[in-house]
Amino acid sequence: MPHYTAPVQDMTFIMDEVLGLDQHQDLRGFADAPQDLRQAILEGMAQFAQDVLLPLNLPGDQEGCVRHDDGTVTPPKGFAEAYQQMTEAGWTALDSHPDYGGQGLPHVLAQACNEMSSAANMAFAMYPGLTHGAYSALLHHGSDEQKQTYLPKLVSGQWTGTMNLTEPHCGTDLGLLRTKAVPLGDGRYKISGTKIFISAGEHDMAENIIHLVLARIEGAPEGTKGISLFVVPKFMVEPDGSLGARNGVTCGALEHKMGIHANATCVMNYDEATGFLVGEENKGLKAMFTMMNEARLGVAMQGLAQADVAYQNGLIYAKDRLQGRALTGAKNPDGPADPIIVHPDVRRMLMEAKAFVEGARMATFWTTLQLDISEKSNDEKAREKAEDYLGLFTPVLKGYLTDMGFQTCVNMQQVLGGHGYIEEWGMSQFVRDARIAMIYEGANGVQALDLVGRKLGQNGGRAIMSFIAELEAFVAAETSDEMKPYVAGVEVAKANLQQSGMWLMQNGMSNFDNAGAASTDFLHQCGISLLAYMWALQAKAALKGSGDAQFDDAKLKTAAFFMARVLPRVVMHRKVLESGAEPVMALTEDQF
Amino acid sequence: MPHYTAPVQDMTFIMDEVLGLDQHQDLRGFADAPQDLRQAILEGMAQFAQDVLLPLNLPGDQEGCVRHDDGTVTPPKGFAEAYQQMTEAGWTALDSHPDYGGQGLPHVLAQACNEMSSAANMAFAMYPGLTHGAYSALLHHGSDEQKQTYLPKLVSGQWTGTMNLTEPHCGTDLGLLRTKAVPLGDGRYKISGTKIFISAGEHDMAENIIHLVLARIEGAPEGTKGISLFVVPKFMVEPDGSLGARNGVTCGALEHKMGIHANATCVMNYDEATGFLVGEENKGLKAMFTMMNEARLGVAMQGLAQADVAYQNGLIYAKDRLQGRALTGAKNPDGPADPIIVHPDVRRMLMEAKAFVEGARMATFWTTLQLDISEKSNDEKAREKAEDYLGLFTPVLKGYLTDMGFQTCVNMQQVLGGHGYIEEWGMSQFVRDARIAMIYEGANGVQALDLVGRKLGQNGGRAIMSFIAELEAFVAAETSDEMKPYVAGVEVAKANLQQSGMWLMQNGMSNFDNAGAASTDFLHQCGISLLAYMWALQAKAALKGSGDAQFDDAKLKTAAFFMARVLPRVVMHRKVLESGAEPVMALTEDQF
């Protein structure tokens, strides 16, 4: 069975030594999470992920979910019990609002915990993950009554939540959706239609499931301007909070998927189900985007999480498997062969994985801290800048971390050779599970378009300019000899980012296809550039010393690896995007 | 169900207009395959692939193979009938030697046919594919008696073949293998041991299965110098050619794999099975490499084949699926939305796929033609050069085409969004099936090591130097304005290849880890450089005109796309490899 050791030391290093969370006492709730409490929480979650969630992962993939003839769905053995343990221990309520039973702790701490549960068992972690999304949408857009009715149970995990967007004929283009809502005149609506790809859509792990559903109120305008958001509980909630009648929403079928078999991905049929409007009529997309943005950062983290668990298992195999001799002479002369970690090309894959995982972890924590700042800082300027960064880097991380997370899983599967292709080693599952993260919550191409089409130019390009200014300030401030190699990398990242940004400003507006054709290369360029900065920040902290000399030394060497062997891609991405739309758009449709 | 249209026009273009097969009449058997016959063969195979093999592909993946309690294995429904149809039509005998019932046609023509069967149904095509490998090993290393006994039935397909190398504790490092062979003194040996990952190891599609097995004769030296090759038939063959007793070889279990479910991948138990030595004692590896080299080119083709069928299905979806509007204004104003092929990022993925598939096809045909020349030319110099190219580019194509073939399948799956992740659309299967090609017949890292460690320096670097000279001659000869953009691309490829080659000569010998750390980047650089040349050759033929102006125009535009958006990677690969082994090897094992 695959192994997983939660990366508590690395998480602590990032939070304490690099981000310096203790210097953020001005942020609401941060004072309640001093270093020792954070450590205890991380260690507690580590235990739960390693001991409870991981052992259910491979069996869960093999068993999958079962839909019974009456429409009920049973997740794999052990999932319900593990979920109950998780909610009883309060793991679902870490960063939720104290008004509704949450602990109000920093989002960045919750993100770390989510990474562990997701690494140990991605399909399982999706159940509480989606619940948190539903919680956010209702917290920001629900009425007081809705909040009182649903939030405490979603926070405690007694009920779970879902997001219902996609229909058979529309996914990305929600303007086409047909699910209809007929007002009953008393605040209630009858919702009818079919939704597909609904994660955690039906199961028996919680007493109730709260569906958030996009639908079109009868007579509403066409397109995205006529979409409203509804809350549709599986069981109606009585005024006293108890559960009433079964609502008209059922799971019509389970999807047969490449991976995340243990998550119940459902076709949901709404047959005059009773729903309640969330927020204003026809403003549903805006409310849904609250949920989506949070979810996108969570999906980015999934890419990293799968990469980490795959890396750990690739590493174990590479140290264990004896095959061939080192090119520079036997390293294990008494054994029949050397462990394959001696081979430079195996080590290259492991180093790429390590440089990605630790750089990406730092990037998700750094970006999640922007979420904390944007919500909780008293400083308006700080809030604005944090919001800018959050907007800019959410699509970057969603796209880059899931693309590279998948790639890392594929590389780690490669380390195992034929054993990687066999299901019992678990590497195939990491690859198959990681694959969905590139698709859901907006396919990565949609993230790239969000980046170049919206985020880059917003407020006159304020976000990217303030990031470039931050890189410049860093370069100017870090003048020590020891920091030189890392600062040089940041300079390369910055210079190329400036050039690509300029090219997009000059060419993307005059011909939108130039922006579209450049979008994925630019997204990857931004992702690598951010990670280069993250690695330079980690190198700085490592040079100061974390108290573990071996750990610090490894950080510096991994940072150097990133600069030497990953960073050169930014130049390639810039060159490619500067070739513009013409080569991409030249063929007629018939010529393909 | 997924669609497949065999690319007969493109194959004909490459054979007739680019490679000019009719100018190779000096090669044995080429005169027997004039244009009209080649066309008829390609069209016949296209029909068989589309009408018979494709419909079995998705059901075969879902049904998989079944092992019964008595050790027999049943492939999916329809496979046995399709196999019989295939052998009866003579499709397995195209390029086999006429002395044993083969048709003696050009390998390049057989390769084209193999591409079609592999694209339509990779798991199916592996059964005859492995048979052909066994045929080759026996043809080159078997005794006359062995040839007479086995080859006619392998050529006709009445019997199938396997390769038995891997054991639980050894794959790449065959020096470790333990399967033992005890001589009986009468030319027979008793073979005992366990082999794993044996493709097509057991099934009921053919009367007999001829296993080629690596084993160690009692008392043989340790390591690779003590390995011999044996032929072990499932059923003993009587002197009159009829089948005799069941031999002591059985399928102990089927492997549970990520993909190629319809191919029976077996654990094979040899329990004092009767085997016959092939070639000399302790020279088994050399004989097995005959089989492996041929197989590697076949595996490279599998990468391309899966990419093509995935591309075709991604394209159909992109033209069909209505979602969003073109950035430059509606292209389908009367419809509810535009087809997603209007979006530059979708088109980018399709163009990358097209540029890869057609470039890779040309590269496999060009390299397979080298095989024909190396075997069949009367000109010694020509044979030598062809052998050099074959040696150099076999690992390049195996590594680059399977890496990129998989990547292309992943991108095409991405075009379908959520539908790509659902098994019934078939895109997941293309991804899962393509994944194995990066692993088997020598994992791609092993190909990279073969390239930098053996092929590059062989005969003083003669192969790469003659390739660089060929590129130089091309650049010097092609001075027309029309050819400029493509020639410029070839120059970039050539210059960077020279630099990387030089760097490896200077740094790879003094420190072998430099070569190992550079190997995968260099392999990809070689792959892209070869494809750049292939595209320039295609552009030249398209400028001359193939008789289909639209087709020729598409070739020129796709060549331009390749130069603008794929070729820049060679600079990145060169920069990365020039950073040397130090960043890759810096960590101690404990620091990972």
Short mmCIF file of N, CA and C in Angstrom, two decimals, chain A residues 183-278:
data_model
loop_
_atom_site.label_atom_id
_atom_site.label_comp_id
_atom_site.label_asym_id
_atom_site.label_seq_id
_atom_site.Cartn_x
_atom_site.Cartn_y
_atom_site.Cartn_z
N PRO A 183 -41.37 30.35 -9.75
CA PRO A 183 -41.68 30.91 -8.42
C PRO A 183 -43.07 30.47 -7.95
N LEU A 184 -43.16 30.14 -6.68
CA LEU A 184 -44.46 29.78 -6.11
C LEU A 184 -45.11 30.98 -5.45
N GLY A 185 -44.41 32.11 -5.44
CA GLY A 185 -44.99 33.33 -4.89
C GLY A 185 -44.78 33.49 -3.39
N ASP A 186 -44.29 32.46 -2.73
CA ASP A 186 -44.10 32.55 -1.27
C ASP A 186 -42.62 32.46 -0.92
N GLY A 187 -41.76 32.83 -1.90
CA GLY A 187 -40.32 32.75 -1.65
C GLY A 187 -39.74 31.42 -2.08
N ARG A 188 -40.62 30.45 -2.34
CA ARG A 188 -40.13 29.15 -2.78
C ARG A 188 -40.18 29.06 -4.31
N TYR A 189 -39.36 28.19 -4.85
CA TYR A 189 -39.32 27.97 -6.29
C TYR A 189 -39.37 26.47 -6.54
N LYS A 190 -39.94 26.11 -7.69
CA LYS A 190 -39.87 24.70 -8.12
C LYS A 190 -38.76 24.57 -9.15
N ILE A 191 -37.75 23.78 -8.83
CA ILE A 191 -36.57 23.65 -9.69
C ILE A 191 -36.66 22.35 -10.49
N SER A 192 -36.49 22.48 -11.82
CA SER A 192 -36.53 21.28 -12.67
C SER A 192 -35.41 21.32 -13.70
N GLY A 193 -34.73 20.20 -13.85
CA GLY A 193 -33.67 20.13 -14.84
C GLY A 193 -32.68 19.03 -14.48
N THR A 194 -31.66 18.88 -15.34
CA THR A 194 -30.66 17.84 -15.12
C THR A 194 -29.27 18.46 -15.01
N LYS A 195 -28.57 18.10 -13.96
CA LYS A 195 -27.19 18.55 -13.77
C LYS A 195 -26.28 17.33 -13.86
N ILE A 196 -25.11 17.51 -14.45
CA ILE A 196 -24.17 16.39 -14.54
C ILE A 196 -22.85 16.73 -13.86
N PHE A 197 -22.05 15.68 -13.63
CA PHE A 197 -20.72 15.82 -13.01
C PHE A 197 -20.81 16.43 -11.61
N ILE A 198 -21.83 16.09 -10.84
CA ILE A 198 -21.99 16.69 -9.52
C ILE A 198 -21.26 15.86 -8.46
N SER A 199 -20.14 16.41 -8.02
CA SER A 199 -19.30 15.72 -7.04
C SER A 199 -20.02 15.65 -5.71
N ALA A 200 -19.95 14.50 -5.05
CA ALA A 200 -20.56 14.29 -3.74
C ALA A 200 -22.07 14.55 -3.79
N GLY A 201 -22.64 14.30 -4.96
CA GLY A 201 -24.05 14.64 -5.19
C GLY A 201 -25.02 13.84 -4.34
N GLU A 202 -24.69 12.60 -4.07
CA GLU A 202 -25.57 11.75 -3.26
C GLU A 202 -24.70 10.74 -2.52
N HIS A 203 -25.02 10.53 -1.24
CA HIS A 203 -24.27 9.57 -0.41
C HIS A 203 -25.00 9.46 0.92
N ASP A 204 -24.52 8.55 1.75
CA ASP A 204 -25.19 8.35 3.04
C ASP A 204 -24.26 8.69 4.21
N MET A 205 -23.27 9.53 3.94
CA MET A 205 -22.30 9.85 4.99
C MET A 205 -22.80 10.97 5.91
N ALA A 206 -23.79 11.72 5.47
CA ALA A 206 -24.31 12.84 6.28
C ALA A 206 -25.83 12.81 6.24
N GLU A 207 -26.43 13.46 7.23
CA GLU A 207 -27.88 13.40 7.35
C GLU A 207 -28.61 14.11 6.21
N ASN A 208 -27.97 15.16 5.71
CA ASN A 208 -28.63 15.95 4.68
C ASN A 208 -27.58 16.48 3.71
N ILE A 209 -28.01 16.76 2.50
CA ILE A 209 -27.09 17.33 1.50
C ILE A 209 -27.71 18.63 1.00
N ILE A 210 -26.93 19.69 1.07
CA ILE A 210 -27.42 21.01 0.67
C ILE A 210 -26.87 21.33 -0.71
N HIS A 211 -27.76 21.28 -1.71
CA HIS A 211 -27.34 21.53 -3.09
C HIS A 211 -27.46 23.00 -3.41
N LEU A 212 -26.40 23.56 -3.94
CA LEU A 212 -26.48 24.92 -4.48
C LEU A 212 -26.58 24.78 -5.99
N VAL A 213 -27.64 25.36 -6.55
CA VAL A 213 -28.03 25.04 -7.91
C VAL A 213 -28.22 26.32 -8.73
N LEU A 214 -27.59 26.36 -9.88
CA LEU A 214 -27.83 27.47 -10.81
C LEU A 214 -29.02 27.12 -11.70
N ALA A 215 -29.96 28.05 -11.78
CA ALA A 215 -31.13 27.81 -12.62
C ALA A 215 -31.63 29.15 -13.14
N ARG A 216 -32.56 29.07 -14.09
CA ARG A 216 -33.10 30.26 -14.74
C ARG A 216 -34.56 30.43 -14.32
N ILE A 217 -34.85 31.56 -13.71
CA ILE A 217 -36.24 31.81 -13.31
C ILE A 217 -37.07 32.05 -14.56
N GLU A 218 -38.24 31.46 -14.58
CA GLU A 218 -39.12 31.62 -15.74
C GLU A 218 -39.18 33.07 -16.18
N GLY A 219 -38.94 33.32 -17.45
CA GLY A 219 -39.02 34.67 -17.97
C GLY A 219 -37.76 35.50 -17.79
N ALA A 220 -36.75 34.93 -17.20
CA ALA A 220 -35.49 35.66 -17.00
C ALA A 220 -34.80 35.87 -18.34
N PRO A 221 -33.94 36.89 -18.43
CA PRO A 221 -33.21 37.13 -19.68
C PRO A 221 -32.38 35.91 -20.07
N GLU A 222 -32.10 35.82 -21.38
CA GLU A 222 -31.22 34.76 -21.85
C GLU A 222 -29.78 35.01 -21.41
N GLY A 223 -28.96 34.01 -21.55
CA GLY A 223 -27.53 34.18 -21.28
C GLY A 223 -27.23 34.26 -19.80
N THR A 224 -26.03 34.75 -19.51
CA THR A 224 -25.56 34.73 -18.12
C THR A 224 -26.32 35.72 -17.25
N LYS A 225 -27.02 36.66 -17.86
CA LYS A 225 -27.74 37.68 -17.07
C LYS A 225 -29.05 37.17 -16.50
N GLY A 226 -29.41 35.94 -16.85
CA GLY A 226 -30.67 35.42 -16.35
C GLY A 226 -30.50 34.22 -15.44
N ILE A 227 -29.35 34.14 -14.82
CA ILE A 227 -29.07 32.96 -13.99
C ILE A 227 -29.15 33.31 -12.51
N SER A 228 -29.86 32.49 -11.76
CA SER A 228 -30.00 32.72 -10.32
C SER A 228 -29.47 31.50 -9.56
N LEU A 229 -29.14 31.74 -8.30
CA LEU A 229 -28.62 30.67 -7.46
C LEU A 229 -29.68 30.25 -6.45
N PHE A 230 -29.85 28.96 -6.27
CA PHE A 230 -30.83 28.43 -5.34
C PHE A 230 -30.19 27.45 -4.38
N VAL A 231 -30.75 27.41 -3.18
CA VAL A 231 -30.35 26.36 -2.27
C VAL A 231 -31.48 25.32 -2.26
N VAL A 232 -31.10 24.07 -2.48
CA VAL A 232 -32.08 22.99 -2.60
C VAL A 232 -31.63 21.86 -1.67
N PRO A 233 -32.24 21.75 -0.50
CA PRO A 233 -31.82 20.68 0.41
C PRO A 233 -32.37 19.32 -0.04
N LYS A 234 -31.62 18.30 0.23
CA LYS A 234 -32.08 16.93 -0.08
C LYS A 234 -33.32 16.63 0.76
N PHE A 235 -33.25 16.90 2.06
CA PHE A 235 -34.42 16.82 2.92
C PHE A 235 -34.81 18.24 3.33
N MET A 236 -36.08 18.56 3.25
CA MET A 236 -36.54 19.88 3.66
C MET A 236 -36.20 20.08 5.15
N VAL A 237 -35.92 21.33 5.51
CA VAL A 237 -35.59 21.62 6.90
C VAL A 237 -36.79 22.31 7.56
N GLU A 238 -37.26 21.70 8.63
CA GLU A 238 -38.42 22.24 9.34
C GLU A 238 -37.99 23.48 10.14
N PRO A 239 -38.96 24.33 10.55
CA PRO A 239 -38.60 25.54 11.30
C PRO A 239 -37.77 25.24 12.54
N ASP A 240 -37.98 24.10 13.16
CA ASP A 240 -37.20 23.78 14.37
C ASP A 240 -35.84 23.16 14.04
N GLY A 241 -35.51 23.10 12.75
CA GLY A 241 -34.19 22.57 12.38
C GLY A 241 -34.19 21.08 12.10
N SER A 242 -35.29 20.42 12.42
CA SER A 242 -35.33 18.98 12.15
C SER A 242 -35.57 18.73 10.66
N LEU A 243 -35.32 17.51 10.24
CA LEU A 243 -35.47 17.18 8.83
C LEU A 243 -36.89 16.78 8.51
N GLY A 244 -37.39 17.33 7.38
CA GLY A 244 -38.75 17.02 6.96
C GLY A 244 -38.77 16.11 5.76
N ALA A 245 -39.65 16.44 4.83
CA ALA A 245 -39.88 15.56 3.68
C ALA A 245 -38.68 15.52 2.75
N ARG A 246 -38.57 14.42 2.02
CA ARG A 246 -37.56 14.27 0.97
C ARG A 246 -37.93 15.21 -0.16
N ASN A 247 -36.97 15.98 -0.64
CA ASN A 247 -37.18 16.94 -1.72
C ASN A 247 -37.07 16.22 -3.07
N GLY A 248 -37.52 16.87 -4.12
CA GLY A 248 -37.58 16.24 -5.45
C GLY A 248 -36.26 16.28 -6.20
N VAL A 249 -35.19 15.91 -5.53
CA VAL A 249 -33.88 15.85 -6.20
C VAL A 249 -33.30 14.46 -5.97
N THR A 250 -32.90 13.82 -7.08
CA THR A 250 -32.40 12.45 -6.96
C THR A 250 -31.17 12.24 -7.85
N CYS A 251 -30.41 11.27 -7.45
CA CYS A 251 -29.25 10.88 -8.26
C CYS A 251 -29.72 9.90 -9.33
N GLY A 252 -29.62 10.30 -10.59
CA GLY A 252 -30.10 9.45 -11.69
C GLY A 252 -29.08 8.40 -12.10
N ALA A 253 -27.83 8.71 -11.90
CA ALA A 253 -26.77 7.77 -12.29
C ALA A 253 -25.46 8.25 -11.71
N LEU A 254 -24.52 7.32 -11.59
CA LEU A 254 -23.14 7.70 -11.26
C LEU A 254 -22.33 7.75 -12.55
N GLU A 255 -21.42 8.71 -12.64
CA GLU A 255 -20.54 8.79 -13.81
C GLU A 255 -19.43 7.75 -13.65
N HIS A 256 -19.03 7.13 -14.76
CA HIS A 256 -17.89 6.20 -14.75
C HIS A 256 -16.65 6.98 -15.15
N LYS A 257 -15.77 7.19 -14.19
CA LYS A 257 -14.68 8.13 -14.40
C LYS A 257 -13.32 7.45 -14.44
N MET A 258 -12.36 8.21 -14.94
CA MET A 258 -10.97 7.75 -14.97
C MET A 258 -10.40 7.60 -13.57
N GLY A 259 -10.83 8.46 -12.66
CA GLY A 259 -10.30 8.44 -11.30
C GLY A 259 -11.30 8.96 -10.30
N ILE A 260 -10.80 9.39 -9.13
CA ILE A 260 -11.64 9.76 -7.98
C ILE A 260 -12.89 8.88 -7.91
N HIS A 261 -12.65 7.58 -7.98
CA HIS A 261 -13.76 6.61 -7.98
C HIS A 261 -14.55 6.65 -6.68
N ALA A 262 -13.89 7.03 -5.60
CA ALA A 262 -14.56 6.97 -4.31
C ALA A 262 -15.41 8.21 -4.04
N ASN A 263 -15.34 9.18 -4.94
CA ASN A 263 -16.26 10.29 -4.81
C ASN A 263 -17.45 10.05 -5.73
N ALA A 264 -18.63 10.25 -5.18
CA ALA A 264 -19.85 9.99 -5.93
C ALA A 264 -20.13 11.15 -6.88
N THR A 265 -19.75 10.98 -8.13
CA THR A 265 -19.99 12.00 -9.15
C THR A 265 -21.31 11.66 -9.83
N CYS A 266 -22.29 12.52 -9.64
CA CYS A 266 -23.67 12.13 -9.97
C CYS A 266 -24.27 12.93 -11.10
N VAL A 267 -25.16 12.29 -11.82
CA VAL A 267 -26.16 12.98 -12.62
C VAL A 267 -27.31 13.29 -11.65
N MET A 268 -27.64 14.55 -11.47
CA MET A 268 -28.69 14.91 -10.52
C MET A 268 -29.93 15.36 -11.28
N ASN A 269 -31.03 14.74 -10.93
CA ASN A 269 -32.30 15.10 -11.56
C ASN A 269 -33.13 15.95 -10.60
N TYR A 270 -33.48 17.14 -11.04
CA TYR A 270 -34.34 18.02 -10.26
C TYR A 270 -35.73 17.98 -10.87
N ASP A 271 -36.67 17.48 -10.09
CA ASP A 271 -38.02 17.30 -10.62
C ASP A 271 -38.98 18.07 -9.72
N GLU A 272 -39.15 19.33 -10.05
CA GLU A 272 -39.95 20.23 -9.22
C GLU A 272 -39.49 20.20 -7.76
N ALA A 273 -38.19 20.21 -7.61
CA ALA A 273 -37.63 20.26 -6.26
C ALA A 273 -37.84 21.66 -5.68
N THR A 274 -38.06 21.72 -4.40
CA THR A 274 -38.25 23.02 -3.75
C THR A 274 -36.90 23.68 -3.52
N GLY A 275 -36.78 24.91 -4.02
CA GLY A 275 -35.54 25.64 -3.83
C GLY A 275 -35.81 27.04 -3.31
N PHE A 276 -34.77 27.65 -2.75
CA PHE A 276 -34.88 29.00 -2.20
C PHE A 276 -33.80 29.86 -2.84
N LEU A 277 -34.20 31.04 -3.28
CA LEU A 277 -33.28 31.94 -3.95
C LEU A 277 -32.17 32.38 -2.99
N VAL A 278 -30.92 32.34 -3.47
CA VAL A 278 -29.79 32.85 -2.69
C VAL A 278 -29.35 34.15 -3.34
#
